[in-house]
Amino acid sequence: MHNLTMPLILNNLTPIPWWAAGASIAAVTLALLFFTNRRLGLSSGFEDLCSFVVDRPYFRRPGLLTAREWRLPMIAGLVLGGFLSALLGGGWHPTWALGMLDQAAALSPAAKLAWMFAGGLCIGFGTRLSGGCTSGHGIFGLSNLELPSLIATLAFMASGIAMTQFVYRVVFHWSR
């Protein structure tokens, strides 16, 4: 069997094996389902945060308010885990570098912010349109054999492949 691990871009850390990561995600998903009767998915986390400051009926839904009990600690754990990973891996240094995109387009910091903002809007739109995020549909929905999750996951994948092809074939080709 070949060793298929490769160093991560950040500080040349070696990632944990795919099977261990998959088993960990499965354990979290099953624990969340069996102990709290909740679905794994994080796209509603932004709604949780907004519910603290926006006084609208949409942000006062009982389902949203009761999900704070597990979703906010999970989001905090993701942030803390990322911070600890960076700290233990040699540190994190903010950068404006966008790798190959910088070489191809030479964007200013304001243009990079606009690029990232537009990408975030596209992701947010897709998340709302499909009724959930990649983790909710791709992990939980597919494991439950839900057709809407299969359709959403295929749409996420197709969109990602199409955008990658566009960036590599149009943006990078145009800059040569």
C-alpha positions as YAML, in Angstrom:
chain: A
units: angstrom
residues:
- id: 1
  name: MET
  ca: [0.00, 0.00, 0.00]
- id: 2
  name: HIS
  ca: [1.37, 3.39, -0.96]
- id: 3
  name: ASN
  ca: [1.67, 6.25, 1.50]
- id: 4
  name: LEU
  ca: [-0.59, 8.89, -0.01]
- id: 5
  name: THR
  ca: [0.04, 11.61, 2.58]
- id: 6
  name: MET
  ca: [1.62, 14.84, 1.49]
- id: 7
  name: PRO
  ca: [2.67, 17.86, 3.50]
- id: 8
  name: LEU
  ca: [0.14, 20.61, 3.95]
- id: 9
  name: ILE
  ca: [0.86, 24.04, 2.52]
- id: 10
  name: LEU
  ca: [0.94, 25.49, 6.03]
- id: 11
  name: ASN
  ca: [4.31, 24.80, 7.68]
- id: 12
  name: ASN
  ca: [4.78, 21.45, 5.94]
- id: 13
  name: LEU
  ca: [2.63, 19.60, 8.48]
- id: 14
  name: THR
  ca: [1.63, 16.04, 7.62]
- id: 15
  name: PRO
  ca: [-2.15, 15.63, 7.77]
- id: 16
  name: ILE
  ca: [-3.78, 12.82, 9.69]
- id: 17
  name: PRO
  ca: [-4.72, 9.85, 7.51]
- id: 18
  name: TRP
  ca: [-7.96, 10.21, 5.54]
- id: 19
  name: TRP
  ca: [-9.50, 7.20, 7.25]
- id: 20
  name: ALA
  ca: [-8.90, 8.67, 10.72]
- id: 21
  name: ALA
  ca: [-10.40, 11.99, 9.68]
- id: 22
  name: GLY
  ca: [-13.41, 10.21, 8.16]
- id: 23
  name: ALA
  ca: [-13.91, 8.09, 11.27]
- id: 24
  name: SER
  ca: [-13.74, 11.24, 13.43]
- id: 25
  name: ILE
  ca: [-16.35, 13.00, 11.31]
- id: 26
  name: ALA
  ca: [-18.57, 9.91, 11.46]
- id: 27
  name: ALA
  ca: [-18.20, 9.75, 15.26]
- id: 28
  name: VAL
  ca: [-19.18, 13.42, 15.65]
- id: 29
  name: THR
  ca: [-22.12, 12.99, 13.27]
- id: 30
  name: LEU
  ca: [-23.41, 9.89, 15.04]
- id: 31
  name: ALA
  ca: [-22.94, 11.38, 18.51]
- id: 32
  name: LEU
  ca: [-24.81, 14.51, 17.46]
- id: 33
  name: LEU
  ca: [-27.66, 12.41, 16.08]
- id: 34
  name: PHE
  ca: [-27.93, 9.88, 18.91]
- id: 35
  name: PHE
  ca: [-27.38, 12.20, 21.89]
- id: 36
  name: THR
  ca: [-29.09, 15.39, 20.72]
- id: 37
  name: ASN
  ca: [-31.24, 14.26, 17.77]
- id: 38
  name: ARG
  ca: [-29.62, 16.99, 15.64]
- id: 39
  name: ARG
  ca: [-28.19, 16.97, 12.14]
- id: 40
  name: LEU
  ca: [-24.61, 17.92, 11.44]
- id: 41
  name: GLY
  ca: [-24.41, 21.16, 9.52]
- id: 42
  name: LEU
  ca: [-22.89, 24.54, 10.16]
- id: 43
  name: SER
  ca: [-24.56, 26.92, 7.74]
- id: 44
  name: SER
  ca: [-27.08, 27.89, 10.40]
- id: 45
  name: GLY
  ca: [-24.25, 28.99, 12.66]
- id: 46
  name: PHE
  ca: [-24.27, 32.42, 11.06]
- id: 47
  name: GLU
  ca: [-27.98, 32.63, 11.84]
- id: 48
  name: ASP
  ca: [-27.17, 31.74, 15.46]
- id: 49
  name: LEU
  ca: [-24.71, 34.61, 15.67]
- id: 50
  name: CYS
  ca: [-27.13, 37.02, 14.01]
- id: 51
  name: SER
  ca: [-29.89, 36.01, 16.43]
- id: 52
  name: PHE
  ca: [-27.93, 37.69, 19.24]
- id: 53
  name: VAL
  ca: [-28.08, 41.13, 17.60]
- id: 54
  name: VAL
  ca: [-30.96, 41.14, 15.09]
- id: 55
  name: ASP
  ca: [-34.43, 41.33, 16.61]
- id: 56
  name: ARG
  ca: [-36.52, 39.88, 13.77]
- id: 57
  name: PRO
  ca: [-38.98, 36.97, 13.86]
- id: 58
  name: TYR
  ca: [-36.76, 34.98, 11.50]
- id: 59
  name: PHE
  ca: [-33.98, 34.98, 14.09]
- id: 60
  name: ARG
  ca: [-36.37, 34.12, 16.95]
- id: 61
  name: ARG
  ca: [-37.54, 30.76, 15.59]
- id: 62
  name: PRO
  ca: [-37.61, 28.12, 18.34]
- id: 63
  name: GLY
  ca: [-35.61, 25.65, 16.25]
- id: 64
  name: LEU
  ca: [-32.85, 28.19, 15.76]
- id: 65
  name: LEU
  ca: [-32.74, 29.30, 19.37]
- id: 66
  name: THR
  ca: [-32.61, 25.76, 20.79]
- id: 67
  name: ALA
  ca: [-29.84, 24.76, 18.36]
- id: 68
  name: ARG
  ca: [-27.54, 27.37, 19.95]
- id: 69
  name: GLU
  ca: [-26.91, 24.89, 22.76]
- id: 70
  name: TRP
  ca: [-24.81, 22.68, 20.51]
- id: 71
  name: ARG
  ca: [-24.02, 24.71, 17.41]
- id: 72
  name: LEU
  ca: [-22.30, 27.67, 19.10]
- id: 73
  name: PRO
  ca: [-19.94, 25.43, 21.13]
- id: 74
  name: MET
  ca: [-19.22, 23.47, 17.95]
- id: 75
  name: ILE
  ca: [-18.37, 26.65, 16.03]
- id: 76
  name: ALA
  ca: [-16.22, 27.85, 18.93]
- id: 77
  name: GLY
  ca: [-14.48, 24.46, 18.92]
- id: 78
  name: LEU
  ca: [-13.75, 24.74, 15.20]
- id: 79
  name: VAL
  ca: [-12.23, 28.20, 15.68]
- id: 80
  name: LEU
  ca: [-10.25, 27.07, 18.74]
- id: 81
  name: GLY
  ca: [-9.11, 23.91, 16.95]
- id: 82
  name: GLY
  ca: [-7.89, 25.93, 13.97]
- id: 83
  name: PHE
  ca: [-6.06, 28.33, 16.29]
- id: 84
  name: LEU
  ca: [-4.42, 25.50, 18.24]
- id: 85
  name: SER
  ca: [-3.45, 23.71, 15.04]
- id: 86
  name: ALA
  ca: [-1.78, 26.84, 13.73]
- id: 87
  name: LEU
  ca: [-0.08, 27.52, 17.06]
- id: 88
  name: LEU
  ca: [1.21, 23.97, 17.49]
- id: 89
  name: GLY
  ca: [2.20, 23.78, 13.83]
- id: 90
  name: GLY
  ca: [4.59, 26.71, 14.04]
- id: 91
  name: GLY
  ca: [2.32, 29.73, 14.01]
- id: 92
  name: TRP
  ca: [0.01, 31.58, 11.71]
- id: 93
  name: HIS
  ca: [0.96, 34.68, 9.81]
- id: 94
  name: PRO
  ca: [-1.75, 36.68, 8.02]
- id: 95
  name: THR
  ca: [-0.94, 37.28, 4.39]
- id: 96
  name: TRP
  ca: [-2.46, 38.82, 1.30]
- id: 97
  name: ALA
  ca: [-0.72, 36.24, -0.89]
- id: 98
  name: LEU
  ca: [-3.14, 34.30, -3.10]
- id: 99
  name: GLY
  ca: [-0.52, 32.12, -4.78]
- id: 100
  name: MET
  ca: [-1.10, 31.51, -8.48]
- id: 101
  name: LEU
  ca: [-3.92, 34.05, -8.60]
- id: 102
  name: ASP
  ca: [-1.45, 36.78, -7.63]
- id: 103
  name: GLN
  ca: [0.85, 35.74, -10.45]
- id: 104
  name: ALA
  ca: [-2.01, 35.69, -12.94]
- id: 105
  name: ALA
  ca: [-4.01, 38.75, -11.99]
- id: 106
  name: ALA
  ca: [-1.79, 40.87, -9.70]
- id: 107
  name: LEU
  ca: [-4.78, 42.06, -7.65]
- id: 108
  name: SER
  ca: [-4.57, 44.93, -5.19]
- id: 109
  name: PRO
  ca: [-5.59, 44.29, -1.56]
- id: 110
  name: ALA
  ca: [-8.97, 45.94, -2.25]
- id: 111
  name: ALA
  ca: [-9.52, 43.72, -5.29]
- id: 112
  name: LYS
  ca: [-8.58, 40.65, -3.24]
- id: 113
  name: LEU
  ca: [-11.15, 41.63, -0.63]
- id: 114
  name: ALA
  ca: [-13.74, 42.05, -3.39]
- id: 115
  name: TRP
  ca: [-12.77, 38.64, -4.84]
- id: 116
  name: MET
  ca: [-13.17, 36.96, -1.44]
- id: 117
  name: PHE
  ca: [-16.40, 38.82, -0.72]
- id: 118
  name: ALA
  ca: [-17.88, 37.76, -4.07]
- id: 119
  name: GLY
  ca: [-16.85, 34.16, -3.38]
- id: 120
  name: GLY
  ca: [-18.50, 34.33, 0.04]
- id: 121
  name: LEU
  ca: [-21.70, 35.67, -1.51]
- id: 122
  name: CYS
  ca: [-21.74, 32.82, -4.01]
- id: 123
  name: ILE
  ca: [-21.22, 30.26, -1.25]
- id: 124
  name: GLY
  ca: [-23.89, 31.88, 0.92]
- id: 125
  name: PHE
  ca: [-26.35, 31.97, -1.98]
- id: 126
  name: GLY
  ca: [-25.73, 28.31, -2.78]
- id: 127
  name: THR
  ca: [-26.11, 27.36, 0.86]
- id: 128
  name: ARG
  ca: [-29.46, 29.14, 1.16]
- id: 129
  name: LEU
  ca: [-30.65, 27.89, -2.23]
- id: 130
  name: SER
  ca: [-29.91, 24.26, -1.35]
- id: 131
  name: GLY
  ca: [-31.15, 24.50, 2.21]
- id: 132
  name: GLY
  ca: [-27.83, 23.65, 3.81]
- id: 133
  name: CYS
  ca: [-24.08, 23.52, 3.50]
- id: 134
  name: THR
  ca: [-21.66, 20.93, 2.18]
- id: 135
  name: SER
  ca: [-21.24, 19.34, 5.60]
- id: 136
  name: GLY
  ca: [-24.98, 19.06, 6.20]
- id: 137
  name: HIS
  ca: [-25.78, 17.66, 2.77]
- id: 138
  name: GLY
  ca: [-22.54, 15.88, 1.92]
- id: 139
  name: ILE
  ca: [-21.97, 14.18, 5.25]
- id: 140
  name: PHE
  ca: [-25.29, 13.83, 7.00]
- id: 141
  name: GLY
  ca: [-27.77, 13.92, 4.12]
- id: 142
  name: LEU
  ca: [-25.88, 11.45, 1.94]
- id: 143
  name: SER
  ca: [-25.37, 9.05, 4.83]
- id: 144
  name: ASN
  ca: [-29.17, 9.05, 5.26]
- id: 145
  name: LEU
  ca: [-29.66, 8.45, 1.51]
- id: 146
  name: GLU
  ca: [-31.63, 11.70, 1.11]
- id: 147
  name: LEU
  ca: [-32.24, 12.59, -2.55]
- id: 148
  name: PRO
  ca: [-32.19, 16.39, -1.98]
- id: 149
  name: SER
  ca: [-28.77, 16.04, -0.34]
- id: 150
  name: LEU
  ca: [-27.49, 14.02, -3.28]
- id: 151
  name: ILE
  ca: [-28.73, 16.69, -5.70]
- id: 152
  name: ALA
  ca: [-27.23, 19.49, -3.57]
- id: 153
  name: THR
  ca: [-23.88, 17.70, -3.20]
- id: 154
  name: LEU
  ca: [-23.68, 17.04, -6.94]
- id: 155
  name: ALA
  ca: [-24.47, 20.73, -7.56]
- id: 156
  name: PHE
  ca: [-21.76, 21.80, -5.08]
- id: 157
  name: MET
  ca: [-19.23, 19.54, -6.78]
- id: 158
  name: ALA
  ca: [-20.23, 20.57, -10.31]
- id: 159
  name: SER
  ca: [-20.05, 24.25, -9.38]
- id: 160
  name: GLY
  ca: [-16.62, 23.80, -7.81]
- id: 161
  name: ILE
  ca: [-15.31, 21.93, -10.84]
- id: 162
  name: ALA
  ca: [-16.77, 24.51, -13.24]
- id: 163
  name: MET
  ca: [-15.28, 27.45, -11.31]
- id: 164
  name: THR
  ca: [-11.89, 25.72, -11.07]
- id: 165
  name: GLN
  ca: [-11.92, 25.13, -14.82]
- id: 166
  name: PHE
  ca: [-12.90, 28.76, -15.41]
- id: 167
  name: VAL
  ca: [-10.14, 30.13, -13.19]
- id: 168
  name: TYR
  ca: [-7.44, 27.84, -14.58]
- id: 169
  name: ARG
  ca: [-8.44, 28.01, -18.25]
- id: 170
  name: VAL
  ca: [-9.68, 31.60, -18.52]
- id: 171
  name: VAL
  ca: [-8.12, 33.72, -15.77]
- id: 172
  name: PHE
  ca: [-4.71, 32.06, -15.77]
- id: 173
  name: HIS
  ca: [-4.64, 31.70, -19.56]
- id: 174
  name: TRP
  ca: [-5.68, 35.34, -20.05]
- id: 175
  name: SER
  ca: [-2.79, 36.57, -17.91]
- id: 176
  name: ARG
  ca: [-0.08, 34.94, -20.02]
...
